[in-house]
Coordinates of C-alpha atoms in Angstrom, one line a residue:
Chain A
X1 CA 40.6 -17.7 25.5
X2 CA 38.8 -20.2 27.3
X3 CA 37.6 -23.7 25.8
X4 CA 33.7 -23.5 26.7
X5 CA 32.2 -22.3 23.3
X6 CA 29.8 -20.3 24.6
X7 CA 32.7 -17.6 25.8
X8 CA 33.2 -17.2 22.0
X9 CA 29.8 -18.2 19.9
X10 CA 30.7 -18.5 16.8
X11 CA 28.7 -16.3 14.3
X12 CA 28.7 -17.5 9.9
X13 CA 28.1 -13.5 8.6
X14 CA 27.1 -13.9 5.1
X15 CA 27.0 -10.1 3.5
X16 CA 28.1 -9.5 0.2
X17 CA 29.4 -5.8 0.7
X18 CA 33.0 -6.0 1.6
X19 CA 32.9 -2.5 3.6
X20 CA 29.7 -3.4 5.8
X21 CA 31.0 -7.3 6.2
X22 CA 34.6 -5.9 7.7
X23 CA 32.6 -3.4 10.3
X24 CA 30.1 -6.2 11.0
X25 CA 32.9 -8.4 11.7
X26 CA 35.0 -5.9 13.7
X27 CA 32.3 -5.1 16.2
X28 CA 31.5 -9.1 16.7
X29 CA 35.1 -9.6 17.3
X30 CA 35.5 -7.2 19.3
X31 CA 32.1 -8.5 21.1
X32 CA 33.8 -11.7 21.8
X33 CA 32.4 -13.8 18.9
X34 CA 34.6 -15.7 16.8
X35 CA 33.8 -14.8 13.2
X36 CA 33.5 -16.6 9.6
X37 CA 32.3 -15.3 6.7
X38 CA 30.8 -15.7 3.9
X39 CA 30.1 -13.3 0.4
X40 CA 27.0 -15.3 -0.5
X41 CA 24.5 -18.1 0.4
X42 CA 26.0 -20.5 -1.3
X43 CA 29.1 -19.7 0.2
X44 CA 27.4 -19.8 3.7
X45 CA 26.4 -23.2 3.0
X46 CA 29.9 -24.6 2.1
X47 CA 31.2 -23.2 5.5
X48 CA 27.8 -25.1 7.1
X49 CA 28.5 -28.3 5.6
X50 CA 32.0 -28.4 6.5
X51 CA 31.4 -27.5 10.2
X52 CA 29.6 -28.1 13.2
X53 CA 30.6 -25.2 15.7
X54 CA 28.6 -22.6 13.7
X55 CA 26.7 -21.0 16.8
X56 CA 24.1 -18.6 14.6
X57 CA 24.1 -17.0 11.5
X58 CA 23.4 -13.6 10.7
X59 CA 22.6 -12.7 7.1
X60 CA 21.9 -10.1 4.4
X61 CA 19.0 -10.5 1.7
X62 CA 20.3 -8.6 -1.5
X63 CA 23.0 -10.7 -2.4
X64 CA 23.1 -11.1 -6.1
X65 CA 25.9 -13.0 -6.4
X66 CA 24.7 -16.2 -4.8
X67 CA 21.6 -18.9 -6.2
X68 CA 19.1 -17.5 -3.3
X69 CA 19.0 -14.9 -1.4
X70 CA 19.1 -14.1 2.5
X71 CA 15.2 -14.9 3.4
X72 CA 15.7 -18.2 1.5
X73 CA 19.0 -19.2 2.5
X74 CA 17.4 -18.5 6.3
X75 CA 14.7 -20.7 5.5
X76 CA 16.9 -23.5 4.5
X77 CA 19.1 -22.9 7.6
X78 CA 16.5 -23.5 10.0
X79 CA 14.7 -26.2 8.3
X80 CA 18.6 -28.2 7.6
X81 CA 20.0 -26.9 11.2
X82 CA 17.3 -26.1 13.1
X83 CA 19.4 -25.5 16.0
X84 CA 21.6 -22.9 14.5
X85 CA 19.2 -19.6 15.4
X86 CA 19.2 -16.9 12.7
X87 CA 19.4 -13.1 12.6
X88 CA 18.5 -11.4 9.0
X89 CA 19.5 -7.6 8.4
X90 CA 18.9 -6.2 5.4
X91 CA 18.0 -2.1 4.6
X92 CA 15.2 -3.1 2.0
X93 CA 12.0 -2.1 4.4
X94 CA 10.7 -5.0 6.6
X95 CA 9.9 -8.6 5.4
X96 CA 7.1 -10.1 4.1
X97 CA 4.6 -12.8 5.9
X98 CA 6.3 -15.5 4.5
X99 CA 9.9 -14.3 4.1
X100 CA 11.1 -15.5 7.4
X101 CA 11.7 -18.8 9.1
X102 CA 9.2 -19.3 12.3
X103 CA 11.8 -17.9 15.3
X104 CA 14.3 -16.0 13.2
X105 CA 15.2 -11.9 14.3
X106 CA 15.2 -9.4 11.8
X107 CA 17.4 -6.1 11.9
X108 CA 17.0 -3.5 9.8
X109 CA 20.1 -1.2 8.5
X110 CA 21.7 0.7 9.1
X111 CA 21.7 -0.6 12.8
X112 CA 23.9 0.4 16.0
X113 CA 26.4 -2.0 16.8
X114 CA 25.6 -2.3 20.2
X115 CA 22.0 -3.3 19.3
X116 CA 23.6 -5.9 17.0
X117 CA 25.8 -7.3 19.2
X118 CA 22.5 -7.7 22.1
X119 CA 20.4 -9.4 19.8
X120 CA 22.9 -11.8 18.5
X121 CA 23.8 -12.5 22.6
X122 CA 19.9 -12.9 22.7
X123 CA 19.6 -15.3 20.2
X124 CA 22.6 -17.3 21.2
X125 CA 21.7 -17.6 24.4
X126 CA 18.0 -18.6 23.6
X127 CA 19.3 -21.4 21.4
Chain B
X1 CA -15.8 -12.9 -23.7
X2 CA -18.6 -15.2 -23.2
X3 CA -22.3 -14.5 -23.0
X4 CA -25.3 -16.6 -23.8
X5 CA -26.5 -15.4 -27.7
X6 CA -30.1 -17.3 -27.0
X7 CA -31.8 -15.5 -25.0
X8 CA -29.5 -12.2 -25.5
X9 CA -30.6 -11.9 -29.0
X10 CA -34.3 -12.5 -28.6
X11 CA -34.5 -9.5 -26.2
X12 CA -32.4 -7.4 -28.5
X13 CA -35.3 -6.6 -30.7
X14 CA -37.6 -5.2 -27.6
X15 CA -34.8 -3.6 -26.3
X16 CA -33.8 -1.8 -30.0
X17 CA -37.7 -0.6 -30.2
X18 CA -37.7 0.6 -26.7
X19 CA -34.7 2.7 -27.5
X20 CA -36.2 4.1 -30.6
X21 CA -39.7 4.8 -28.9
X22 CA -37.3 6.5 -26.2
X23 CA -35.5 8.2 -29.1
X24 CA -39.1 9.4 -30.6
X25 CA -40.2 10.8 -27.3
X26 CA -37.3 12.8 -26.8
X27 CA -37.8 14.7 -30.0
X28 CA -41.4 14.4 -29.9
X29 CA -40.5 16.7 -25.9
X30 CA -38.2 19.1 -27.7
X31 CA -39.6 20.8 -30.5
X32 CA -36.9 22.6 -32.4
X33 CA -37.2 26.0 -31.9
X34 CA -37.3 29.0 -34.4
X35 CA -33.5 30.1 -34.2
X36 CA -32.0 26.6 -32.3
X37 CA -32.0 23.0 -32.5
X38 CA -33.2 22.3 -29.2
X39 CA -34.7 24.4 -26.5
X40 CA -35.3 24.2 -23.0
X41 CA -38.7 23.8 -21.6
X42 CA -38.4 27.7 -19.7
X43 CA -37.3 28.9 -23.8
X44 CA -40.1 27.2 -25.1
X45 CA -42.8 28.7 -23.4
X46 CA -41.6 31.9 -23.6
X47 CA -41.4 31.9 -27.1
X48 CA -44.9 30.8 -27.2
X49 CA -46.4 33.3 -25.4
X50 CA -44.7 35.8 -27.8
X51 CA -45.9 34.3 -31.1
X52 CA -49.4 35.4 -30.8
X53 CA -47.5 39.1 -30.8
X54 CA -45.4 38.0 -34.0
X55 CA -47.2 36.7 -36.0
X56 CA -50.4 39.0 -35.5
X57 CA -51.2 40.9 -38.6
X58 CA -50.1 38.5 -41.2
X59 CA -52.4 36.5 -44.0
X60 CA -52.3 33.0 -43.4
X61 CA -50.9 32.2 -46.2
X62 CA -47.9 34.3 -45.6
X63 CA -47.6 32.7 -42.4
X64 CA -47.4 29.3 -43.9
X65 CA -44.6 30.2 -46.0
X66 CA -42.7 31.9 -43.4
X67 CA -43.5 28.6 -41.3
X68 CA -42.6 26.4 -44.1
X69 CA -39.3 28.4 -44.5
X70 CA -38.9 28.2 -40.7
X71 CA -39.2 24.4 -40.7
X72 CA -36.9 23.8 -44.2
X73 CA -33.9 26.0 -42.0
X74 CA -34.5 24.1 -38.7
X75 CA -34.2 20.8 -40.8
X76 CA -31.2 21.9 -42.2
X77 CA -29.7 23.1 -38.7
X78 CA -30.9 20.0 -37.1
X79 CA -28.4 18.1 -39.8
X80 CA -25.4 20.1 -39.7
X81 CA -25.9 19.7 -35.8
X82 CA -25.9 15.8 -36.0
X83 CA -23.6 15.7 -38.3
X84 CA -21.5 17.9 -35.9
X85 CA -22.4 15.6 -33.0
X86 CA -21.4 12.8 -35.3
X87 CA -17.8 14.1 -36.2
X88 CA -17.1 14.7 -32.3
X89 CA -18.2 11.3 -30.8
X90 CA -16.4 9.9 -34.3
X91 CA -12.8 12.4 -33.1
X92 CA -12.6 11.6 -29.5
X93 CA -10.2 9.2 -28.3
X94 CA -12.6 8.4 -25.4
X95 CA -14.8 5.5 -25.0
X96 CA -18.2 7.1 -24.9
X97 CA -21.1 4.6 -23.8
X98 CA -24.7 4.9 -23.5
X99 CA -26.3 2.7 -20.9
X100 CA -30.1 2.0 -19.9
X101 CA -30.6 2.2 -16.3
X102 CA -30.6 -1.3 -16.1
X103 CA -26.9 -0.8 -17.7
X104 CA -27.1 -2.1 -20.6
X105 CA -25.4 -0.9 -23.6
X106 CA -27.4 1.2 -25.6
X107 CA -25.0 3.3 -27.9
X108 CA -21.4 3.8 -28.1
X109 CA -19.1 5.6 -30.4
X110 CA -16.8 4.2 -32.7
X111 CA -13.6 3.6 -30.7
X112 CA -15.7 2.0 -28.0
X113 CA -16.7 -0.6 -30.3
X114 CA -13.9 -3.2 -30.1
X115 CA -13.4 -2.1 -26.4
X116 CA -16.5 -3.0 -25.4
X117 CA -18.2 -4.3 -27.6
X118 CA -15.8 -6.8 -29.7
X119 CA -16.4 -6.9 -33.6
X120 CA -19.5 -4.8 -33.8
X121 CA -22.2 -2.4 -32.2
X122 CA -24.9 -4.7 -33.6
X123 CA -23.5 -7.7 -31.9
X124 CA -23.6 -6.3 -28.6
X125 CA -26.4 -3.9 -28.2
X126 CA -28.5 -5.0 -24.8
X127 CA -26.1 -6.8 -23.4
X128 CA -25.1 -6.2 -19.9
X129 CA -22.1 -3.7 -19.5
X130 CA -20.7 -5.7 -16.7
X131 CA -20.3 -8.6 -18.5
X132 CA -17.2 -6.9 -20.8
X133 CA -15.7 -6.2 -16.5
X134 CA -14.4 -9.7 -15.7
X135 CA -11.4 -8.4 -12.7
X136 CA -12.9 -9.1 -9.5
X137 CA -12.1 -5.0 -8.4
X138 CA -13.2 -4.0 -11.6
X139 CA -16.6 -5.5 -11.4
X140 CA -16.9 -4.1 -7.6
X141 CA -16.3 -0.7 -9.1
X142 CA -18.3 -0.9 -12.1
X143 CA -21.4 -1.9 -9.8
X144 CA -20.8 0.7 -7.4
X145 CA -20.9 3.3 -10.3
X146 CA -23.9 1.6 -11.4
X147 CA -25.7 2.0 -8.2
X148 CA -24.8 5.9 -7.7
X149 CA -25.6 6.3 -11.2
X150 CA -29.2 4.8 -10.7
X151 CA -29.5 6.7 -7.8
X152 CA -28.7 10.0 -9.7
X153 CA -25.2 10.9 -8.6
X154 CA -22.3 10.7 -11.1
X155 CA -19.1 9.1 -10.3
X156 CA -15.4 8.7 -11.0
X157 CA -12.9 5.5 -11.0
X158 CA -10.8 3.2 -12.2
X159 CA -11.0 0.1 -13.7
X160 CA -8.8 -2.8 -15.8
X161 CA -9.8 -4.5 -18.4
X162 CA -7.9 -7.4 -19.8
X163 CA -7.4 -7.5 -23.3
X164 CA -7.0 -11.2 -23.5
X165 CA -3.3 -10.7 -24.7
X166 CA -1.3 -12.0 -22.3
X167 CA 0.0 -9.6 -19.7
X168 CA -1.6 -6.8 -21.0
X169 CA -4.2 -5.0 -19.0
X170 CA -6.2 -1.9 -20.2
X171 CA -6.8 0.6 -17.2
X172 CA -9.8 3.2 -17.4
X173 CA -11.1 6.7 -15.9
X174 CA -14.0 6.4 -15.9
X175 CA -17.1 8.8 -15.8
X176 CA -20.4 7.5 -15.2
X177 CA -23.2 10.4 -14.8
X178 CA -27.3 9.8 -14.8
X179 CA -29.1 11.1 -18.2
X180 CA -32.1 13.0 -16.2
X181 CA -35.5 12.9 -18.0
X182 CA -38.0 15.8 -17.6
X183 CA -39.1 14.3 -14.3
X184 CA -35.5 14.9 -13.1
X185 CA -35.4 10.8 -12.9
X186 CA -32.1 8.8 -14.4
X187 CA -33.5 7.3 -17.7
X188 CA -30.1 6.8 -19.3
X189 CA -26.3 6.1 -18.2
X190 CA -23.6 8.2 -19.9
X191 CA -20.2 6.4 -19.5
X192 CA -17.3 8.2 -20.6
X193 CA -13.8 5.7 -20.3
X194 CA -10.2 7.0 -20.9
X195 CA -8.0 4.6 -21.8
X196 CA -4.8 5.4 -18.7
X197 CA -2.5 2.1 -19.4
X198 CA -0.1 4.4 -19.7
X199 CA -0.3 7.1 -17.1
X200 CA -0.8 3.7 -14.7
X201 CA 2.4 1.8 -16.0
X202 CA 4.2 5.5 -15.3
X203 CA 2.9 5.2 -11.9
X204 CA 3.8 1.9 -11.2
X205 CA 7.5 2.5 -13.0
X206 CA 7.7 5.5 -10.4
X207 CA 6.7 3.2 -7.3
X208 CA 9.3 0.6 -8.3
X209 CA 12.1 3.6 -8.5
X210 CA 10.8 5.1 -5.2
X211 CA 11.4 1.5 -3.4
X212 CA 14.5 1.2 -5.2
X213 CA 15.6 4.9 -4.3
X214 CA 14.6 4.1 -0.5
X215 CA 16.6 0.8 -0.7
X216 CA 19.6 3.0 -2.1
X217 CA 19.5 5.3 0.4
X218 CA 19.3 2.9 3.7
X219 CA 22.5 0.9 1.9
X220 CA 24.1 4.5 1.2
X221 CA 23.4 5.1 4.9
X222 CA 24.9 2.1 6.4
X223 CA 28.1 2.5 4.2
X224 CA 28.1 6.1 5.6
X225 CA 28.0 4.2 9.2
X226 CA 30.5 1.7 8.9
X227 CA 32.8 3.8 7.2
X228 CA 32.5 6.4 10.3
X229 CA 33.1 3.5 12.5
X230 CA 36.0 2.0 10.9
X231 CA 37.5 5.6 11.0
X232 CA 36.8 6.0 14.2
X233 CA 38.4 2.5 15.1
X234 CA 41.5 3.4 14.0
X235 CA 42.3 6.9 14.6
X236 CA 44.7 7.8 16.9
X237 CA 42.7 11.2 18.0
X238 CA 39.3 12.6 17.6
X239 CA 40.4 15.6 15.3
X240 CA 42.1 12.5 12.9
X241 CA 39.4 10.5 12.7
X242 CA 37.2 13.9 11.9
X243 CA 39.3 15.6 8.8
X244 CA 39.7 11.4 7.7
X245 CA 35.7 11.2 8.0
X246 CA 35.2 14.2 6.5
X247 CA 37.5 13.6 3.8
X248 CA 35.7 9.6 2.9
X249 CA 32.4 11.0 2.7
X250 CA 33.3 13.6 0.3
X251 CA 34.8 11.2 -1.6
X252 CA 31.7 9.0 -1.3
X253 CA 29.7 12.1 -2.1
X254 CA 31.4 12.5 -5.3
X255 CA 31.3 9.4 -6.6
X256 CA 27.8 9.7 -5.9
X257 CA 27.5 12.7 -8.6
X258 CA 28.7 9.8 -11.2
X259 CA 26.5 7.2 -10.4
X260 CA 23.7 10.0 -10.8
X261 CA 25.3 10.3 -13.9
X262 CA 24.9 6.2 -14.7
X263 CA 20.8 6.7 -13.2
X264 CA 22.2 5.1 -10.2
X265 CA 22.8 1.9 -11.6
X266 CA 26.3 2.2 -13.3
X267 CA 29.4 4.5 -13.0
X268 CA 31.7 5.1 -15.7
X269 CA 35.1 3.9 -14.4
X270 CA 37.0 7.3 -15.9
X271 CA 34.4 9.4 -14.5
X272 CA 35.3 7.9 -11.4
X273 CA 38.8 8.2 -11.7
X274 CA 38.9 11.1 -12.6
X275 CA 36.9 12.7 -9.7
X276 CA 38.8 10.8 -7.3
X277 CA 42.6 12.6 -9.6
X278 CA 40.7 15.7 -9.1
X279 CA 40.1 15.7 -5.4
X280 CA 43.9 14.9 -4.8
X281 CA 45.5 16.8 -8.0
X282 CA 47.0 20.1 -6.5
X283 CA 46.5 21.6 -9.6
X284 CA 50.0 20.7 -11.0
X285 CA 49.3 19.3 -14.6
X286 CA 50.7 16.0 -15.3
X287 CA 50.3 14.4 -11.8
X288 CA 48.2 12.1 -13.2
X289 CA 48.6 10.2 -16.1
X290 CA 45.1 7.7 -17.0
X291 CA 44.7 5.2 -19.4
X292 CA 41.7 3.2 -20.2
X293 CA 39.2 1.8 -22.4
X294 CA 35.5 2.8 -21.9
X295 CA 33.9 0.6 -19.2
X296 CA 31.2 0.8 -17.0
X297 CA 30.9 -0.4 -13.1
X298 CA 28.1 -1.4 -11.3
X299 CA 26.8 0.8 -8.5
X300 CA 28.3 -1.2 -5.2
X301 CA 32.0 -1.8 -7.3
X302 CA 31.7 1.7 -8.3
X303 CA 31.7 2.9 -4.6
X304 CA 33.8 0.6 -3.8
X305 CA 36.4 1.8 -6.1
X306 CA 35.8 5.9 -5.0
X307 CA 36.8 4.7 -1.4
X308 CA 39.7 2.5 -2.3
X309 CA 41.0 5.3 -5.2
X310 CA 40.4 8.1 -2.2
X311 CA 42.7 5.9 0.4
X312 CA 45.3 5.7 -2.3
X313 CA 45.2 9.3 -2.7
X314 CA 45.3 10.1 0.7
X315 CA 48.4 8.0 1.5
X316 CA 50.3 9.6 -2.0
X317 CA 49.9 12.7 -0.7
X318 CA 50.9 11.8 3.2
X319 CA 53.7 9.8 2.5
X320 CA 54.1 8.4 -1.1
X321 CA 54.6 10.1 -4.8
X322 CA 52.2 13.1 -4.4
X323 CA 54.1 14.2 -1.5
X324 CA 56.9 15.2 -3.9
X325 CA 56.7 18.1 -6.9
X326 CA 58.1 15.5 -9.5
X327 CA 56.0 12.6 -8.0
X328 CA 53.1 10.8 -10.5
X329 CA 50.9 8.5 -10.6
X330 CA 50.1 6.6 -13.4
X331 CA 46.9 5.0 -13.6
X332 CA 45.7 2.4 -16.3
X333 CA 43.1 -0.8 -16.3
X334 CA 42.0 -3.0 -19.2
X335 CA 39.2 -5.6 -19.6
X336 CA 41.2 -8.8 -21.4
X337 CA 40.5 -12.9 -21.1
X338 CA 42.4 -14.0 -18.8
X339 CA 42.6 -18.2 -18.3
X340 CA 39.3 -18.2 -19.7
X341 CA 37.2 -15.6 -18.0
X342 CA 36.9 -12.1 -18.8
X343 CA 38.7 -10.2 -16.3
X344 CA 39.3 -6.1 -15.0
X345 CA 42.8 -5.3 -14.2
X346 CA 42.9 -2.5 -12.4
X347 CA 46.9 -0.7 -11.8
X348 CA 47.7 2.4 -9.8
X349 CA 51.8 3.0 -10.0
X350 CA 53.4 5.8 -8.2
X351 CA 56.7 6.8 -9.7
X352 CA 59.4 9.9 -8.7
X353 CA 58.4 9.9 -5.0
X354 CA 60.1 9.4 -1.8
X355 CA 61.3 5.6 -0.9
X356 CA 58.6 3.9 0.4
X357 CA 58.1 0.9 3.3
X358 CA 55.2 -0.7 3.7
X359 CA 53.0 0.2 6.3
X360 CA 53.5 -1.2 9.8
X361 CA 49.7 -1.5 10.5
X362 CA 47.2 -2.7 8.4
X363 CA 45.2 0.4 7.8
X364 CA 41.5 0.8 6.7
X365 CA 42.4 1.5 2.7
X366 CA 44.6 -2.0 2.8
X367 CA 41.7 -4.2 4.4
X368 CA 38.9 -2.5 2.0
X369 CA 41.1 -3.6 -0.8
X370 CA 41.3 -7.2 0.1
X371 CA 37.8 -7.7 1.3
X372 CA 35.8 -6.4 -1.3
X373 CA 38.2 -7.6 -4.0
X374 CA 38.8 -11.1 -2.7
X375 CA 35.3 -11.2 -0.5
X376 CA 32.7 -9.3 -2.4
X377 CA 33.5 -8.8 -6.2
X378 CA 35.7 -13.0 -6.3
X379 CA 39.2 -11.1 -7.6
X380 CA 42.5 -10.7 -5.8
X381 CA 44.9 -7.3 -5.2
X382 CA 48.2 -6.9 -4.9
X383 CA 49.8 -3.9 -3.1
X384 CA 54.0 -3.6 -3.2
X385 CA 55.6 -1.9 -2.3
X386 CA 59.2 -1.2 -4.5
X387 CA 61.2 1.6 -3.8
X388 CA 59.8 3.5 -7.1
X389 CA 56.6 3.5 -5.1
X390 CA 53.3 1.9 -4.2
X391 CA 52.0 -0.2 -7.0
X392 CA 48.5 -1.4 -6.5
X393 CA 47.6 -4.3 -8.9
X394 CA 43.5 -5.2 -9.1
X395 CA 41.8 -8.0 -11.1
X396 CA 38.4 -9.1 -10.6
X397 CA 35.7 -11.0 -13.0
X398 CA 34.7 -8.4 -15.6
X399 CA 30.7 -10.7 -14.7
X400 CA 31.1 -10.0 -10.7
X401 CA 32.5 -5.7 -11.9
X402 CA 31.1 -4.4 -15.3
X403 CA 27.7 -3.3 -16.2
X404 CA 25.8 -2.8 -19.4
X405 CA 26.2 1.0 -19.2
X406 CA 22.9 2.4 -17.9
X407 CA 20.9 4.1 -21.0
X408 CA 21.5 8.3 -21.2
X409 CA 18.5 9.9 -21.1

C-alpha cells in the first residue's frame, strides 16, 4: 500500500445484482482499485456526498430499486462532480443520443474483465 | 375533423350530378345482355352478330313479346344482382371507398361511414379523402397512393388514423386500385381499408417482448460469466472448478424452466425449491421436508435463490446432513409483518448429520448470501452453525422479493 491515490483509484460500483456486483468488485480489487459499492443510485449518491476520494464511478442502468436510473444518475454525476469520470455498463443494447453525459464510456455486458479493468485505467488516468 | 362547409357544400351539388351523369353513362355503355347483367364489350358484339340468325323467321310481333319478356327477366336479374351487391358491401367488415380521380369521396359502404365520413354519407360526399388523414406519415402515404392510383397502378399500405379518443389510434391496409374506363384511363379510385389496430398492437406487444427477451438473455449471459469466474477464482484445480461449473449452471438452467413457467417474470418459490430438493435428493424419501405458503419471486430473487439453494445442497451433501442416510433438511419460509414491513423469512435447517464447524474460508455460496441479501434485495442472513447442523436464516422486504404472480396462460 502506498499513500499516492492514484496506486489505488478508488472506483463507487453502483449494480444492483448481488452476483455480478461481487465479480465486478473481485476483478477491480484484484486490479488494484479500492472498491465501494453501492445497490442503487440513490445509494451511490449518499457514498458521493459523504466523500471526496471517489476516483470514477462505474454504473448499471436497470436498477429498479433506486429513484433514477444508471443514464440519469451518470448525468447528475458529471454535472455535480464533473471531475469524477464515468463508465456505464449495462446489457440492454447501446444508449440513446441523449442517455449519456458528454465524456462518459459505455460497456456493454457481458464484458471481459480485462477490458473492464483497461477502460476504467483509461478513464482514470484521463481524469 | 375540420373542413370549410361554404364552399364544400356549394360544389357538392355539381359533384352529385357529375356522379350521376357518370353513373348514367356507365349503364347507358353496358347494355344488359340477354342471359347476364352486364357484358363485356368482346360478348356484346358477338352476340350481335348472332341475332340477325335468331331471330330470323319470326313475326314482329312475336319478337316483341319475346323482347318484352327478355327485358321484364333482365330487369328482374339486374335487381336481385344489386340487391346482391347491396348485401355484400352492407356484410363486409372492410371500409370500401369510392374516390374521383381527384380523390374525392364519392361512395362508401356502410361501415365506412363513421370512419371516414363522421355522422353521414350525405355530409361528406366531395370532400377530399385526405382531409379524414391528419398523421404526418399517414398523409405521405395516402398521397403517394393517390398519385400511383392516378397514374393507373394499384397500391398497398398502411396508415393511422386517430380516432380523437385519447391514445387510441386506428391502423389501416389499405388497397387503392384505378377504376379503368373504356379508354383503359383511371376514372374512379377504389379504396378498400382493413381496420389492423389489432394485428399492429400484436406486433408492437411482440417487439417489446423481443427487446425484453434480448435484455434477458445478455443479463442471463453475464450471470453465466461471473458465476464461471467466481468458480474459477476459488477452485483449487481445473477439474474442481469444472464439475462446480457444471454443476451452478445446471442449477441455473433449471430454475430457468420455472421462470418459463412464471413467463419469465416470476418464479414460484416451491417450484423453485423443489427443483433445487430434486437435484440433490438421492432418491431417499423424506430427505426433505418443505413448508410454505404460496408465494411468488421476482425473476433476479428467483435466480438468486436457485444459486444460493444449489450451494446449500452442494455443501449438505459434501460435508453436512445429506452426507449421512438419517440426515434431513427441513425447509420452511413465511411472509409475516415484521416491525412494520412485510417481510420473507426464508430457513433451511439440517438435522441428523455429522457435527459441523464453520467453514475456514469464505466460500462463493456464503458471499452470494450476504451480498444479494444485504446488497441487492435490503434483508440480512444468518448462517450458524450448531452442532445439529447448518441453519441458514433469510429475511428480506416481501416489496424488494415478492411479485404479483405472472398471469397463466
Amino acid at each position: 500500500m502506498t499513500d499516492d491515490p492514484s496506486e489505488h483509484p478508488v472506483v463507487l460500483l453502483v449494480e444492483d445484482d448481488g452476483l455480478l456486483l461481487m465479480e465486478a468488485s473481485d476483478t477491480l480489487a484484484e486490479a488494484g482499485f479500492t472498491v465501494l459499492e453501492a445497490a442503487h443510485a440513490d445509494k451511490a449518491l449518499t457514498v458521493l456526498e459523504g466523500r471526496t476520494d471517489v476516483g470514477v464511478l462505474m454504473t448499471d442502468v436497470d436498477m429498479p430499486q433506486g429513484s433514477m436510473d444508471g443514464f440519469a444518475l451518470a448525468r447528475l454525476v458529471s454535472r455535480r462532480w464533473p471531475g469524477i469520470p464515468v463508465l456505464v455498463v449495462s446489457g440492454m443494447g447501446f444508449p440513446g443520443p441523449n442517455d449519456m453525459p458528454d465524456g462518459a464510456r459505455f460497456i456493454s455486458k457481458p464484458y471481459q474483465p480485462s477490458a473492464l479493468v483497461r477502460t476504467l485505467r483509461a478513464v482514470v488516468g484521463a481524469a | 375533423m375540420t373542413f370549410s362547409a361554404g364552399p364544400f357544400r356549394a360544389s357538392r351539388k355539381a359533384i352529385l350530378e357529375a356522379e350521376n351523369a357518370y353513373l348514367r353513362k356507365l349503364l347507358a355503355e353496358r347494355p344488359p345482355g340477354p342471359d347476364g347483367i352486364y357484358v363485356t364489350g368482346e360478348r356484346r358484339r358477338a352476340d350481335e352478330a348472332g341475332a340477325s340468325r335468331s331471330t330470323a323467321g319470326r313475326t314482329g310481333a312475336e319478337a316483341e313479346v319475346a323482347r318484352s319478356a327478355e327485358a321484364e327477366e333482365v330487369n328482374a336479374q339486374l335487381r336481385a344482382s344489386e340487391e346482391f351487391n347491396r348485401r355484400v358491401l352492407a356484410s363486409t367488415t372492410d371500409c370500401i371507398t369510392v374516390l374521383d380521380v381527384e380523390g374525392r369521396l364519392i361512395s362508401m359502404n356502410e361501415v365506412a361511414v363513421p370512419v371516414f365520413g363522421g355522422t353521414s354519407f350525405a355530409h361528406v360526399v366531395g370532400r377530399p379523402w385526405i382531409d379524414v388523414w391528419q398523421l404526418p406519415e399517414s398523409r405521405d402515404a395516402v398521397l403517394a397512393a393517390l398519385e400511383q392510383a392516378r397514374a393507373g397502378r394499384s397500391c398497398r399500405f398502411q396508415a393511422a388514423l386517430e380516432t380523437g379518443a385519447p391514445a387510441e389510434t386506428l391502423w389501416w391496409d389499405i388497397v387503392l386500385a384505378p377504376m379503368n374506363g373504356d379508354d383503359g384511363r383511371p376514372e374512379r379510385i377504389l379504396a378498400v381499408s382493413r381496420d389492423i389496430t389489432d394485428l399492429k398492437q400484436t406486433e408492437a406487444r411482440q417487439t417489446v417482448l423481443m427487446h425484453e427477451m434480448a435484455h434477458r438473455v445478455k443479463n442471463t449471459l453475464a450471470m453465466v460469466q461471473a458465476v464461471a469466474t467466481q468458480t474459477l477464482r476459488n477452485a483449487h484445480s481445473l477439474e474442481e472448478a469444472g464439475d462446480a461449473l457444471g454443476a451452478r449452471l445446471q442449477a441455473l438452467a433449471h430454475a430457468h424452466d420455472v421462470l418459463m413457467q412464471g413467463a419469465w417474470s416470476s418464479a414460484d418459490l416451491r417450484g423453485l425449491v423443489d427443483t433445487a430438493v430434486a437435484l440433490h435428493s438421492d432418491g431417499e424419501p423424506g430427505r426433505f421436508v418443505i413448508d410454505g405458503p404460496d408465494v411468488t419471486l421476482g425473476p433476479r430473487p428467483g435466480l438468486t435463490l436457485a444459486l444460493i439453494l444449489h450451494e446449500l445442497g452442494t455443501n449438505a451433501t459434501k460435508y453436512g446432513a445429506l452426507s449421512k442416510p438419517e440426515g434431513r433438511v427441513v425447509i420452511g419460509w413465511n411472509v409475516a409483518m415484521v416491525e412494520g414491513e412485510e417481510r420473507l423469512s426464508f430457513r433451511w435447517e439440517e438435522v441428523g448429520g455429522p457435527q459441523v464447524a464453520p467453514p475456514t474460508r469464505v466460500g462463493f455460496g456464503t458471499r452470494l448470501i450476504e451480498r444479494s441479501l444485504v446488497h441487492s434485495f435490503g434483508g440480512s442472513a444468518k448462517l450458524q452453525f450448531p452442532e445439529d447442523g447448518v441453519v441458514l436464516t433469510m429475511q428480506a422486504p416481501a416489496a424488494n422479493v415478492v411479485v404479483v404472480p405472472a398471469a397463466t396462460a
